Coordinates of C-alpha atoms in Angstrom, one line a residue:
X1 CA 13.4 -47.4 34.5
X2 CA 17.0 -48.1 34.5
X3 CA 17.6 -47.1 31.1
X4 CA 15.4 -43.5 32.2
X5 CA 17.4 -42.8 35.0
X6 CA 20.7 -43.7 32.8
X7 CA 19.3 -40.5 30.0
X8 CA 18.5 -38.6 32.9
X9 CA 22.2 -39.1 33.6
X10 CA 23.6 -38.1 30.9
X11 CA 21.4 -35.2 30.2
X12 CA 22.7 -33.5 33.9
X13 CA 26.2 -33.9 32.7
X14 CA 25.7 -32.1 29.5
X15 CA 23.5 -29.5 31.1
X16 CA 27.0 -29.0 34.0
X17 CA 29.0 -26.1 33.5
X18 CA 32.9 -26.1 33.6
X19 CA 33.4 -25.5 36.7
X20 CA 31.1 -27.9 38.4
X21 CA 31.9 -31.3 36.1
X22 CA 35.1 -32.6 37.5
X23 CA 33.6 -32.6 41.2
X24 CA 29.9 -34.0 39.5
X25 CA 30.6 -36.6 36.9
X26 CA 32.0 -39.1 39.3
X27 CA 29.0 -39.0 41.6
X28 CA 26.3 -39.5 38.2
X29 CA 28.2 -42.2 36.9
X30 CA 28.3 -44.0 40.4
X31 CA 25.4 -43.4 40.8
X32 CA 24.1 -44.5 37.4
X33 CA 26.2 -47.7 38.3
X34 CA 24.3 -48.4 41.4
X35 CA 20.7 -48.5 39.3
X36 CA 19.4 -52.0 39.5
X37 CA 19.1 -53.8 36.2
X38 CA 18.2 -57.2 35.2
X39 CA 21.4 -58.0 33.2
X40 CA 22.7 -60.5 35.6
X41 CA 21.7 -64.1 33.6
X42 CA 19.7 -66.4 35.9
X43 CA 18.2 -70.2 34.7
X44 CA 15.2 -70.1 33.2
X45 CA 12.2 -71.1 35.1
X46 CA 8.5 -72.4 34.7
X47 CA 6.4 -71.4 31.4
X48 CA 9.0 -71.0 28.5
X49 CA 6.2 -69.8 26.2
X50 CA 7.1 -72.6 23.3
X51 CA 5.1 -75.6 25.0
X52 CA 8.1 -76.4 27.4
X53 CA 8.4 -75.7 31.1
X54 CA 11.7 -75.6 33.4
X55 CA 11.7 -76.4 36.7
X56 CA 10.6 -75.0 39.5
X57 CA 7.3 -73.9 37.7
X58 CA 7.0 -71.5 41.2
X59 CA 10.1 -69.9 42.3
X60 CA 8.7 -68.8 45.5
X61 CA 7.8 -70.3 49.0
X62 CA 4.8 -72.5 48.4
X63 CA 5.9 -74.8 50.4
X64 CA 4.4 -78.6 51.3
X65 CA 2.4 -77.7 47.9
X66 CA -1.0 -79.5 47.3
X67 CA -3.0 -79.9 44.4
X68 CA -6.1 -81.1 42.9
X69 CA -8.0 -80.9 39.7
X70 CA -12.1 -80.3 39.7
X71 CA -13.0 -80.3 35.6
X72 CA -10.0 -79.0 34.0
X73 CA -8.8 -76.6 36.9
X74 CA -6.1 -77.2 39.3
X75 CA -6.2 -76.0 43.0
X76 CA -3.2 -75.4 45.1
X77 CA -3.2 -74.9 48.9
X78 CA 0.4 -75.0 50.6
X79 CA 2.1 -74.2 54.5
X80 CA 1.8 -70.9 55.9
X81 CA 2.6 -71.1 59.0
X82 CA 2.6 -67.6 60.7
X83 CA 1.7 -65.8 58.0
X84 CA -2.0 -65.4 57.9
X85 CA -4.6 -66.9 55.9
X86 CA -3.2 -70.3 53.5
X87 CA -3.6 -68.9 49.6
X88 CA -5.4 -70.7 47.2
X89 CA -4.0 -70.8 44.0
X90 CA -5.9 -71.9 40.5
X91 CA -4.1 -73.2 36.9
X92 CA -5.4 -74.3 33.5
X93 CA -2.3 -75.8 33.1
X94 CA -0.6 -77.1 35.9
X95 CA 2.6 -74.4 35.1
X96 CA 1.0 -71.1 35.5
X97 CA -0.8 -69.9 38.9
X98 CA -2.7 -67.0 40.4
X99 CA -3.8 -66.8 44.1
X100 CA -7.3 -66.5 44.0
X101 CA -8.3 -66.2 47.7
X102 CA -7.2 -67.1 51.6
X103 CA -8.7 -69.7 53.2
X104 CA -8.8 -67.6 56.5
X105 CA -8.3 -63.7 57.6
X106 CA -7.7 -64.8 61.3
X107 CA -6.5 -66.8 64.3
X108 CA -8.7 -66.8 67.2
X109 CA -6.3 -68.2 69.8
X110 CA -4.1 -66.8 72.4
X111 CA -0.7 -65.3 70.8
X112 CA -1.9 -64.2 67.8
X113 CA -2.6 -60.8 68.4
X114 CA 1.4 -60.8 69.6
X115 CA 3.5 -62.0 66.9
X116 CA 4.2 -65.4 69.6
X117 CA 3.9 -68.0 67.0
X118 CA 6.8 -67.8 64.6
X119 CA 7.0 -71.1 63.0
X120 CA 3.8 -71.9 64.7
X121 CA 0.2 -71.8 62.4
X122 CA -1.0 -73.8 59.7
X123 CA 1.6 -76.8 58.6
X124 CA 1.2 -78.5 55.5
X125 CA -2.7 -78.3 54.4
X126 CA -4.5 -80.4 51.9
X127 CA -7.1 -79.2 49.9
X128 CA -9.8 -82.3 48.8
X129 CA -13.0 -81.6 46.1
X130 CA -16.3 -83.5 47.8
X131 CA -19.9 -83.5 47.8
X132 CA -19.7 -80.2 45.9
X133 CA -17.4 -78.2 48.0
X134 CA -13.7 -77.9 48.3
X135 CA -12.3 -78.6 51.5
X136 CA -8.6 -77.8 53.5
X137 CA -7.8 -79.6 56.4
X138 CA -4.3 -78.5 58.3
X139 CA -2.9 -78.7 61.9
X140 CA -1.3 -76.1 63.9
X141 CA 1.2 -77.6 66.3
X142 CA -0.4 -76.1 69.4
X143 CA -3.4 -75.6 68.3
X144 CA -5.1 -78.3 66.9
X145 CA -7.0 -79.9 63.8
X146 CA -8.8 -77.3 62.0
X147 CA -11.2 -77.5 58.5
X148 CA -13.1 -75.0 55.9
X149 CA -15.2 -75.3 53.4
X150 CA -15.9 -73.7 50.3
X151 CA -18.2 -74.5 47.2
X152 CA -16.1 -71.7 45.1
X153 CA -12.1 -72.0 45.4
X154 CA -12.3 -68.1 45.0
X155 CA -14.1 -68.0 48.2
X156 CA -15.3 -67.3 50.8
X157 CA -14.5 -69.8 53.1
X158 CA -16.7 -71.4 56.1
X159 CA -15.3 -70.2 59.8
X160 CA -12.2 -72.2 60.6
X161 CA -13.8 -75.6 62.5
X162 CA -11.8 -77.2 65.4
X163 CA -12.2 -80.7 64.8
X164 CA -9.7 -81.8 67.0
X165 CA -8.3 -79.1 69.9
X166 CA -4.9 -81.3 70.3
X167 CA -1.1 -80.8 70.4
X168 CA 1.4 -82.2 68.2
X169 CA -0.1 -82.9 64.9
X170 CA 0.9 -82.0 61.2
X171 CA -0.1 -82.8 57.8
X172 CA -3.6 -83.6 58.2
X173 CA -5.7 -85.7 54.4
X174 CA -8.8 -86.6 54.5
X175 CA -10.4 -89.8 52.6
X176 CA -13.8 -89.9 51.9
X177 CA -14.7 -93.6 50.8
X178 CA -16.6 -95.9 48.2
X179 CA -18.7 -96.7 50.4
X180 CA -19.3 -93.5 52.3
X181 CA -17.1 -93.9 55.1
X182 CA -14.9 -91.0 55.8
X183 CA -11.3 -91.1 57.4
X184 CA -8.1 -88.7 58.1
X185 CA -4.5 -89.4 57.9
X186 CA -2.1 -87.5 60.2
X187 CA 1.6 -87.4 61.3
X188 CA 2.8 -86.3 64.7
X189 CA 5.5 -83.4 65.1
X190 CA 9.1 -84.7 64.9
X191 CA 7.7 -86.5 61.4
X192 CA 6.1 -89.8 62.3
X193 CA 4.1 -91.8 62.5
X194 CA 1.3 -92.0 60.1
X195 CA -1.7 -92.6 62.4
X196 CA -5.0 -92.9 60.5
X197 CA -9.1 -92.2 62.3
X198 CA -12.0 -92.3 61.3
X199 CA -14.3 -89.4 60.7
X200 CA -17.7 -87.9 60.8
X201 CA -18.5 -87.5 56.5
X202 CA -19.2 -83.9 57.3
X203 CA -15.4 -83.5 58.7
X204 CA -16.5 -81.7 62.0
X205 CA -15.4 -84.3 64.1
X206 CA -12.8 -87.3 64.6
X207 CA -14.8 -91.4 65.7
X208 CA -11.7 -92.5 67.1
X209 CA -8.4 -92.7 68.8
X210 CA -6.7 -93.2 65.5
X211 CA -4.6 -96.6 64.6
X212 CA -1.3 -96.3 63.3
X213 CA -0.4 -98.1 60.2
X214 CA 3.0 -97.1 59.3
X215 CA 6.7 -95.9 61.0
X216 CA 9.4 -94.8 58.7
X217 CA 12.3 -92.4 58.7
X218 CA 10.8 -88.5 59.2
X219 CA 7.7 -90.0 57.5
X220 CA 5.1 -86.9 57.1
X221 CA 3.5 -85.3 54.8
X222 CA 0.6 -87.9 54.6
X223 CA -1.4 -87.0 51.1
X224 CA -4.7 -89.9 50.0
X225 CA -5.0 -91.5 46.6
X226 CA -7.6 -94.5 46.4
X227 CA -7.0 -96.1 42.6
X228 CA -8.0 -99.4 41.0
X229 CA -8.8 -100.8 44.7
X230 CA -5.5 -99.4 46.4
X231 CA -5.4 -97.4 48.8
X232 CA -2.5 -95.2 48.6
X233 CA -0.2 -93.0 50.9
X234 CA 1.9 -90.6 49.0
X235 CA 4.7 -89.2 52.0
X236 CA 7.8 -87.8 51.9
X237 CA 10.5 -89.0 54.0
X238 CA 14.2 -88.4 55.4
X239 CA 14.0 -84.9 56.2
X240 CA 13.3 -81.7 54.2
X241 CA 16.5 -81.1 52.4
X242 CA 17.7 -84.5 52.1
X243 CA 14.8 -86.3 51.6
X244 CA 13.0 -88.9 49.1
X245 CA 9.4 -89.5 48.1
X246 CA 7.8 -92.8 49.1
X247 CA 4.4 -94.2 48.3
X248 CA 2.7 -96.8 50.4
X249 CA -0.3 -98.9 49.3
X250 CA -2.7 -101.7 50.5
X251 CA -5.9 -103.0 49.7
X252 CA -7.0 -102.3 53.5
X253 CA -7.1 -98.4 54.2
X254 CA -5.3 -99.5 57.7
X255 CA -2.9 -101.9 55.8
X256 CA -0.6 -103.5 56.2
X257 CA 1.1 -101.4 53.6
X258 CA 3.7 -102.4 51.2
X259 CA 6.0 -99.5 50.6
X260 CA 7.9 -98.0 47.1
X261 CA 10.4 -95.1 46.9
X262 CA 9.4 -93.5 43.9
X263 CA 11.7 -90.3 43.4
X264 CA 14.6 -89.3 45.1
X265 CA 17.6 -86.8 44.1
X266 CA 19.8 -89.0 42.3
X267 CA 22.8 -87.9 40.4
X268 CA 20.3 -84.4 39.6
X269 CA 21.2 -80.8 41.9
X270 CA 17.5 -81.0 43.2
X271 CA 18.2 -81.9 46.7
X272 CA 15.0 -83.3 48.6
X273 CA 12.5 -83.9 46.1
X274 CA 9.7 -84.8 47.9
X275 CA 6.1 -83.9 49.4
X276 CA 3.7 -82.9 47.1
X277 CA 0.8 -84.3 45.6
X278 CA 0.1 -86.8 42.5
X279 CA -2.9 -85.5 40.2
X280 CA -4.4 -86.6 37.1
X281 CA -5.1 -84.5 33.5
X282 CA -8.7 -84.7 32.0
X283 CA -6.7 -87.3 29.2
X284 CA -5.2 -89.7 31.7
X285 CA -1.9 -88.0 31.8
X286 CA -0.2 -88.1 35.7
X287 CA 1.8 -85.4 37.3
X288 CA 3.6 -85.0 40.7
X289 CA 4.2 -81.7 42.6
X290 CA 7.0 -81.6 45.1
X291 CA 9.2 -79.0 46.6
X292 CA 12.7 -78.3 46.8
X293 CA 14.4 -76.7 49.9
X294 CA 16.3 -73.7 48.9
X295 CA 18.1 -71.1 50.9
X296 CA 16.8 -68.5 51.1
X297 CA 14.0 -68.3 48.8
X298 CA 12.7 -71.4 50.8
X299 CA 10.8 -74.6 49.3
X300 CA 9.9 -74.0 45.7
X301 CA 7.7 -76.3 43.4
X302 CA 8.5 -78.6 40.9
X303 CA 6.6 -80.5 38.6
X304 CA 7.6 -84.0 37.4
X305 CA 6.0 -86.4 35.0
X306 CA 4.4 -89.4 36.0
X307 CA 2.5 -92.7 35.1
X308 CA 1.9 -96.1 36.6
X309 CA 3.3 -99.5 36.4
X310 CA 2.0 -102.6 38.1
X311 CA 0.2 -100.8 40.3
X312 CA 2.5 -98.2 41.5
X313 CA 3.3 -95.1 40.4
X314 CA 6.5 -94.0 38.3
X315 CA 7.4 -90.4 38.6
X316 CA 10.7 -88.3 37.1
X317 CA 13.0 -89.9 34.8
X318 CA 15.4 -92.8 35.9
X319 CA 18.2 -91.8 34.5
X320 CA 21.0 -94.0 37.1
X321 CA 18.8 -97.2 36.4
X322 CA 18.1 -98.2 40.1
X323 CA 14.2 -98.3 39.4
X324 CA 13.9 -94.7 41.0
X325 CA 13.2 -91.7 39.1
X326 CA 14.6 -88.5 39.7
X327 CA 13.7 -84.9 39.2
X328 CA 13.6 -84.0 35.2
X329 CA 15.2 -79.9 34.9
X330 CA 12.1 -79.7 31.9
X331 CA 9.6 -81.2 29.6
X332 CA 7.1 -80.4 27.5
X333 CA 3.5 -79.0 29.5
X334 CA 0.9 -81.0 30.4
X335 CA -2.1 -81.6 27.8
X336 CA -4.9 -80.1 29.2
X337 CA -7.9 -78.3 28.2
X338 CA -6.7 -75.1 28.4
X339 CA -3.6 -73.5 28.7
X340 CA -2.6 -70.2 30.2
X341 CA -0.3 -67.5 28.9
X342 CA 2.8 -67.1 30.6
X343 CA 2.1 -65.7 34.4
X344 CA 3.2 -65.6 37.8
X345 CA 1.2 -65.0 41.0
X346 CA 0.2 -61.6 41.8
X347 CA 3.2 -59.3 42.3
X348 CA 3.6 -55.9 42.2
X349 CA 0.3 -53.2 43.6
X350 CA -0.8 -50.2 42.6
X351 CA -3.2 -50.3 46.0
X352 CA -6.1 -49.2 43.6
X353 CA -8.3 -51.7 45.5
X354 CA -10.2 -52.9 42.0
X355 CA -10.8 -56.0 42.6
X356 CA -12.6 -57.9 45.8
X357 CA -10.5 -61.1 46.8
X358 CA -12.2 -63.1 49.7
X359 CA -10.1 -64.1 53.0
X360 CA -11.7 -66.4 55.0
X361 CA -15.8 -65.1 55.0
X362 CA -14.7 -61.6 54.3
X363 CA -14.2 -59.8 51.2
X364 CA -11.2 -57.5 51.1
X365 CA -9.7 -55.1 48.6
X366 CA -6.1 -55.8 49.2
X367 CA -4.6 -58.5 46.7
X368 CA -4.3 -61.7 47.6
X369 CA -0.4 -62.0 47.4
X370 CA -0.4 -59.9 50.3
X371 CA -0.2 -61.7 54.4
X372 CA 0.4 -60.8 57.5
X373 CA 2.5 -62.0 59.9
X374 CA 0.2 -63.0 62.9
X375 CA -3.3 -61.3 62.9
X376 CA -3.5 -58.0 61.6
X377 CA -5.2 -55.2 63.6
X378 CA -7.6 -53.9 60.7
X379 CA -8.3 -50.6 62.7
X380 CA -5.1 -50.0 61.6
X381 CA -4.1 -49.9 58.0
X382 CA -6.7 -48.8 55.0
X383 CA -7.2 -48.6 51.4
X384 CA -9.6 -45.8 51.4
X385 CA -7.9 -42.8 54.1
X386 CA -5.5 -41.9 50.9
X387 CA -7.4 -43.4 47.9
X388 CA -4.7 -45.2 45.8
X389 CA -2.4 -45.4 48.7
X390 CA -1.8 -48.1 51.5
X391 CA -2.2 -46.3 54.8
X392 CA -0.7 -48.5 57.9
X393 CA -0.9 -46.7 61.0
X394 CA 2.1 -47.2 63.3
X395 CA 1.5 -50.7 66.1
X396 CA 3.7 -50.2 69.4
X397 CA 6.8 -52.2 68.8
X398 CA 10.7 -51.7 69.9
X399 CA 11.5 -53.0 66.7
X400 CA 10.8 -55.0 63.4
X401 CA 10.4 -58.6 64.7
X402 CA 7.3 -57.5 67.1
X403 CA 5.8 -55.1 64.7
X404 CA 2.5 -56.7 64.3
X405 CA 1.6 -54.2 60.9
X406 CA 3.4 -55.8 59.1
X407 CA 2.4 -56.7 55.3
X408 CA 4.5 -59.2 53.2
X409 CA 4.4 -61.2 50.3
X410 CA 7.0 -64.1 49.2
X411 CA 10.6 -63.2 47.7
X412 CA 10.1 -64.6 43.9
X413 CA 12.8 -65.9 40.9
X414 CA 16.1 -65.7 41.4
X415 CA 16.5 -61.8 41.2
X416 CA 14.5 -58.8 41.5
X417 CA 14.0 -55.2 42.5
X418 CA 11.3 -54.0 44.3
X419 CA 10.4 -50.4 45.2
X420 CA 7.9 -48.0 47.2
X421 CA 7.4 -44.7 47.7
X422 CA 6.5 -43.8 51.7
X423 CA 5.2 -41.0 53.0
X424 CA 5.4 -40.5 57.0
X425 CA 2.8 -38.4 59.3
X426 CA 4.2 -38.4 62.5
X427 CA 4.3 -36.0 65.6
X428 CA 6.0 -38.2 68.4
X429 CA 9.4 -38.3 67.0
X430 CA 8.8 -42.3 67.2
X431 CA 7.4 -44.0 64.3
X432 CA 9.1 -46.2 62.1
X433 CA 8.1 -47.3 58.5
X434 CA 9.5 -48.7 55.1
X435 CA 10.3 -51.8 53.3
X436 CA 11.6 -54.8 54.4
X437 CA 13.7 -58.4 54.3
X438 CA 12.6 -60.8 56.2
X439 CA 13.5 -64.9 57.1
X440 CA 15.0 -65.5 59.9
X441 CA 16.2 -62.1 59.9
X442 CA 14.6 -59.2 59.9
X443 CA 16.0 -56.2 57.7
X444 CA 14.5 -52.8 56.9
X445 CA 15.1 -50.1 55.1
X446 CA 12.5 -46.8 56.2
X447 CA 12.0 -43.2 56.8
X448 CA 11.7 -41.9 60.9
X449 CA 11.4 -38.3 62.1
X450 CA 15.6 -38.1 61.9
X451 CA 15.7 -39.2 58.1
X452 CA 16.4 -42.7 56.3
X453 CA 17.5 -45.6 58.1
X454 CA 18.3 -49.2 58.1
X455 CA 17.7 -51.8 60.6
X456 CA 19.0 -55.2 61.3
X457 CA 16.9 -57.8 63.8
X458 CA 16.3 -54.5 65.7
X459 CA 19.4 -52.3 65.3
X460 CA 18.3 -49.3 64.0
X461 CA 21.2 -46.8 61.7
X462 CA 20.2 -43.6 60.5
X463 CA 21.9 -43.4 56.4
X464 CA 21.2 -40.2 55.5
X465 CA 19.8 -37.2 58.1
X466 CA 16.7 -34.8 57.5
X467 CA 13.4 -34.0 57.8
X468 CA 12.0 -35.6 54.5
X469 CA 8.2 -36.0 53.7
X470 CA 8.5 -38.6 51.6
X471 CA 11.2 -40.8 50.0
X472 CA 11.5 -43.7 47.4
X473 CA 13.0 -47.1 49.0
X474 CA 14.1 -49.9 46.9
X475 CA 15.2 -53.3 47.6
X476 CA 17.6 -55.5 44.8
X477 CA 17.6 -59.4 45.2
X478 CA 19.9 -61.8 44.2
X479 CA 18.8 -65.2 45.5
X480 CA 20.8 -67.2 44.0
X481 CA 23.5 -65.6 45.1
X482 CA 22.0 -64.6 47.9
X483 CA 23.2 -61.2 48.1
X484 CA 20.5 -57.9 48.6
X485 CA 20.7 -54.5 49.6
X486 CA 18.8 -51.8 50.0
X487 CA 18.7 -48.5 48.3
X488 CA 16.7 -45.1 48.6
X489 CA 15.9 -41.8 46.5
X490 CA 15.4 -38.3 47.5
X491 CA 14.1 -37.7 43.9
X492 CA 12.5 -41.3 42.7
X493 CA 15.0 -41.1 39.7
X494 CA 18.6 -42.8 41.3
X495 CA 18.8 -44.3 44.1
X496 CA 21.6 -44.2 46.6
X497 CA 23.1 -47.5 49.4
X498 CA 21.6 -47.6 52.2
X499 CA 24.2 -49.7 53.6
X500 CA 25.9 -52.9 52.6
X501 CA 24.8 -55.9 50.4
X502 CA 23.7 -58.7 52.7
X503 CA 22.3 -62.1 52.9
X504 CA 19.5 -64.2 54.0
X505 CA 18.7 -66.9 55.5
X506 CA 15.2 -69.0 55.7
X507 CA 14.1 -69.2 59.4
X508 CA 10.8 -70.2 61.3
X509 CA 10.2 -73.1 58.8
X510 CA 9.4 -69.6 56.1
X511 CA 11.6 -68.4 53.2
X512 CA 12.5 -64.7 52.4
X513 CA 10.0 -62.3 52.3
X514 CA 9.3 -58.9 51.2
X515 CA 7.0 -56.5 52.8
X516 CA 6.1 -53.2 54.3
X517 CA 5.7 -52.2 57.8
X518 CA 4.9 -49.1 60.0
X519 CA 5.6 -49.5 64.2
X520 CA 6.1 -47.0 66.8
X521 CA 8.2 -47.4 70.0
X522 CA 6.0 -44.8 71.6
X523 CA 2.4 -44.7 72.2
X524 CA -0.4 -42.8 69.9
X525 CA 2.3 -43.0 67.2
X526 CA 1.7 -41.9 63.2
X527 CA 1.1 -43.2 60.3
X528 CA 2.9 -44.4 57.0
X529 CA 1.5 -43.7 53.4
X530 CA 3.0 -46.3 50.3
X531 CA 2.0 -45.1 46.7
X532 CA 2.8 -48.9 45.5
X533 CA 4.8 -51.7 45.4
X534 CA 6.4 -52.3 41.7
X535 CA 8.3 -56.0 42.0
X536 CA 10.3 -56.5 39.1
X537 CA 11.0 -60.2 38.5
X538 CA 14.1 -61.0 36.5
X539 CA 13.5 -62.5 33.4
X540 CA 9.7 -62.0 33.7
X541 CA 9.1 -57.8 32.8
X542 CA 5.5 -58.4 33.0
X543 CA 5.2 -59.1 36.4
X544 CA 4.6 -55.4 37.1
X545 CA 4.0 -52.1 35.5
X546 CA 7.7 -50.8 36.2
X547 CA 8.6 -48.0 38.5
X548 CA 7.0 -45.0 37.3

């Protein structure tokens, strides 16, 4: 598209006569400057397409990832929090994910209808394969304990159960037994300590008070492996960024435990390599997922090597010698099965509605990359009032943070440009829609009855004045330099500033995020048309179609 709008370019300044060149040119060229391209040269991440990977395999959010294999498929759950519904991702290989379904469409508790829970919501799931069914446990921290059920990872999903209506809990694992006795492991907000109870086999309810079995520094996280008699405790410890992975084991599932740190950052840049999940290949091999806190694309995944030694496992390569390993930068794939091509998770949308994804029990149209922030009002946005266009009809807010339609998806790589075309119905003069940045800020760029605008954790600033129908809005990321801005287009050939480059920060426990929105400040407000959503990943040109 950049190289089109370039030609077009050109072509205008041929086509100019005398008389209006000297006062045109500079404009076309400055504006043929300000196209986005994918020159800049970022690190190469996850499949490299030769039998290698490079780390993170998922440059995105997933973060406190999970994973499981059932036959020679892996499974991937990870922390939401406010955004709605815990995706579940499926590989061949370990490297290369898609999001298959959401685990849940809804929160049926007070706040949720009123975007009250930032950083509240599901914290650090796991995902287990038992008696035929996969099943994810997580805790909210005001909530409680809740569980689902599945017998198809693509869904749907059993009603979210309470098992425990409590305060104060994270990182919920269950263990079911040799012998048919069935247990959960738990940490307690503020990161410790690791309490373990037991439970009813079919998961609906906790037998006890719990009995805790082991205090250490911020130790969370709490993920099950039961191997050659062991049973094992795979936590992270010392704090998000600055943290190290630990593994605790005893032949009693309520210990004592003897303890191991078994990866930690070492001389490496991957600060905090920790909390994840250990998993075997069909061929014995042993991997470990963990994430790495990065501002402000937020905690993306890595994937280490791994294999055991008397007993205990050995994960990363040690290259300082001190009998700990630390994160490798890339290796050659896992052996499995099967292998996928080169792929990231779902993208860019043509809002065609193809294809059925399930969230929770119900069956939606919308792709699966897509969440929003609290529960959505589904009287209010549609697939089918415009067929091929996302209609979201404008919620009462006073600005962006409150705006309860509000549709995002995680910022991915390390650069990007994504773009939409909106079209606004609105006859109150008060209705507010676009594209948007959000963190722990919340940025916007839209179209209002007075013309284009930006906003800035509610400041709204009108960028170019008029009564437009319809205009093209485009976001550019740099994440790891952590400089964005937005753009728009009158035309949806170049695309002019709307304001100044700025950055981002991570905030409510979320990474950056991009999305669309529609609020009014009035009453009975309008509504916003979006033709599609075209997210061009750098260094990955099949992640969408491209602009058209």
């Amino acid at each position: 598209m950049a190289d089109g709008c370039r030609r077009r370019a050109l072509q205008t300044i041929a086509n100019l006569n005398d008389n209006d060149m000297k006062q045109s040119i500079t404009s076309l060229l400055f504006a043929m400057m300000l196209v986005p391209c994918h020159a800049q040269v970022h690190p190469a991440w996850g499949d490299r397409g030769d039998g290698t990977y490079a780390n993170p395999i998922l440059n995105a959010d997933y973060s406190d990832p999970d994973v499981i294999r059932v036959g020679d498929k892996y499974y991937m759950v990870a922390s939401d929090f406010h955004y709605i519904g815990i995706q579940v991702l499926e590989s061949a290989d370990m490297v290369n994910w898609k999001i298959v379904s959401q685990v849940y469409d809804r929160f049926d508790m007070p706040g949720w209808d009123a975007n009250n829970h930032y950083g509240g919501g599901s914290w650090a799931p796991s995902i287990r394969w038992h008696d035929g069914r996969f099943w994810v446990f997580f805790c909210t921290p005001d909530d409680g304990l809740f569980m689902s059920t599945a017998t198809d990872a693509r869904g749907p999903w059993s009603p979210l159960h309470c098992v425990e209506k409590v305060e104060r809990w994270e990182d919920p694992c269950p263990l079911w037994d040799d012998d048919g006795q069935a247990y959960l492991g738990h940490s307690v907000l503020g990161a410790g300590p690791i309490i373990v109870h037991r439970m009813a086999p079919d998961g609906s309810r906790l037998l006890d008070k719990g009995r805790t079995v082991y205090t250490g520094p911020v130790a969370e996280g709490t993920k099950w492996l039961k191997k050659d008699g062991y049973y094992y405790l795979i936590i992270p410890e010392g704090g998000v960024e600055s943290g190290w992975q630990t593994v605790l084991r005893s032949r009693n599932i309520y210990g004592p435990y003897e303890r191991k740190v078994v990866l930690e950052q070492g001389p490496t840049p991957v600060n905090g390599p920790h909390q994840g999940a250990l998993v075997d290949t069909p061929s014995g091999e042993w991997w470990f997922f963990h994430f790495q806190s990065v501002n402000p694309t937020g905690r993306i995944v890595h994937l280490q090597p791994a294999g055991w030694r008397g007993g205990w496992p050995e994960i990363g390569t040690d290259t300082d010698g001190n009998g700990i390993g630390e994160p490798v930068d890339s290796h050659g794939k896992p052996a499995t099965t099967t292998a996928d091509k080169p792929c990231l998770p779902q993208a860019s949308d043509w809002f065609d509605g193809n294809e059925l994804y399930w969230r929770g029990q119900h069956s939606s149209r919308l792709m699966p990359q897509w969440q929003w922030c609290h529960n959505p009002d589904n009287s209010k946005w549609s697939l089918d009032e415009r067929p091929g266009w996302l209609t979201l009809h404008a919620d009462r807010a006073d600005s962006l943070r409150p705006c309860r339609n509000m549709l995002t998806q995680k910022a991915m790589g390390y650069g990007g440009t994504a773009t939409t075309k909106v079209e606004l119905t609105d006859s109150t003069g008060s209705t507010f829609a676009g594209l948007l940045c959000n963190g722990k800020q919340f940025r916007a760029v839209g179209l209002c009855p007075e013309g284009v605008f930006t906003e800035c954790d509610g400041r709204r600033t009108i960028v170019a004045k008029g009564r437009f129908k319809g205009v093209c809005l485009r976001v550019v990321t740099d994440l790891e330099a952590n400089s964005h801005r937005f753009f728009y287009s009158l035309d949806g050939a170049c695309f002019s500033p709307a304001g100044e480059p700025f950055a981002m920060s991570s905030g409510y426990w979320k990474g950056m995020r991009l999305g669309l929105f529609c609020y009014s400040t009035a009453d009975n407000g309008g509504h916003a048309d979006f033709d599609c959503f075209v997210y061009d990943i750098s260094g990955w040109p099949a992640a969408g179609k491209g602009w058209r």
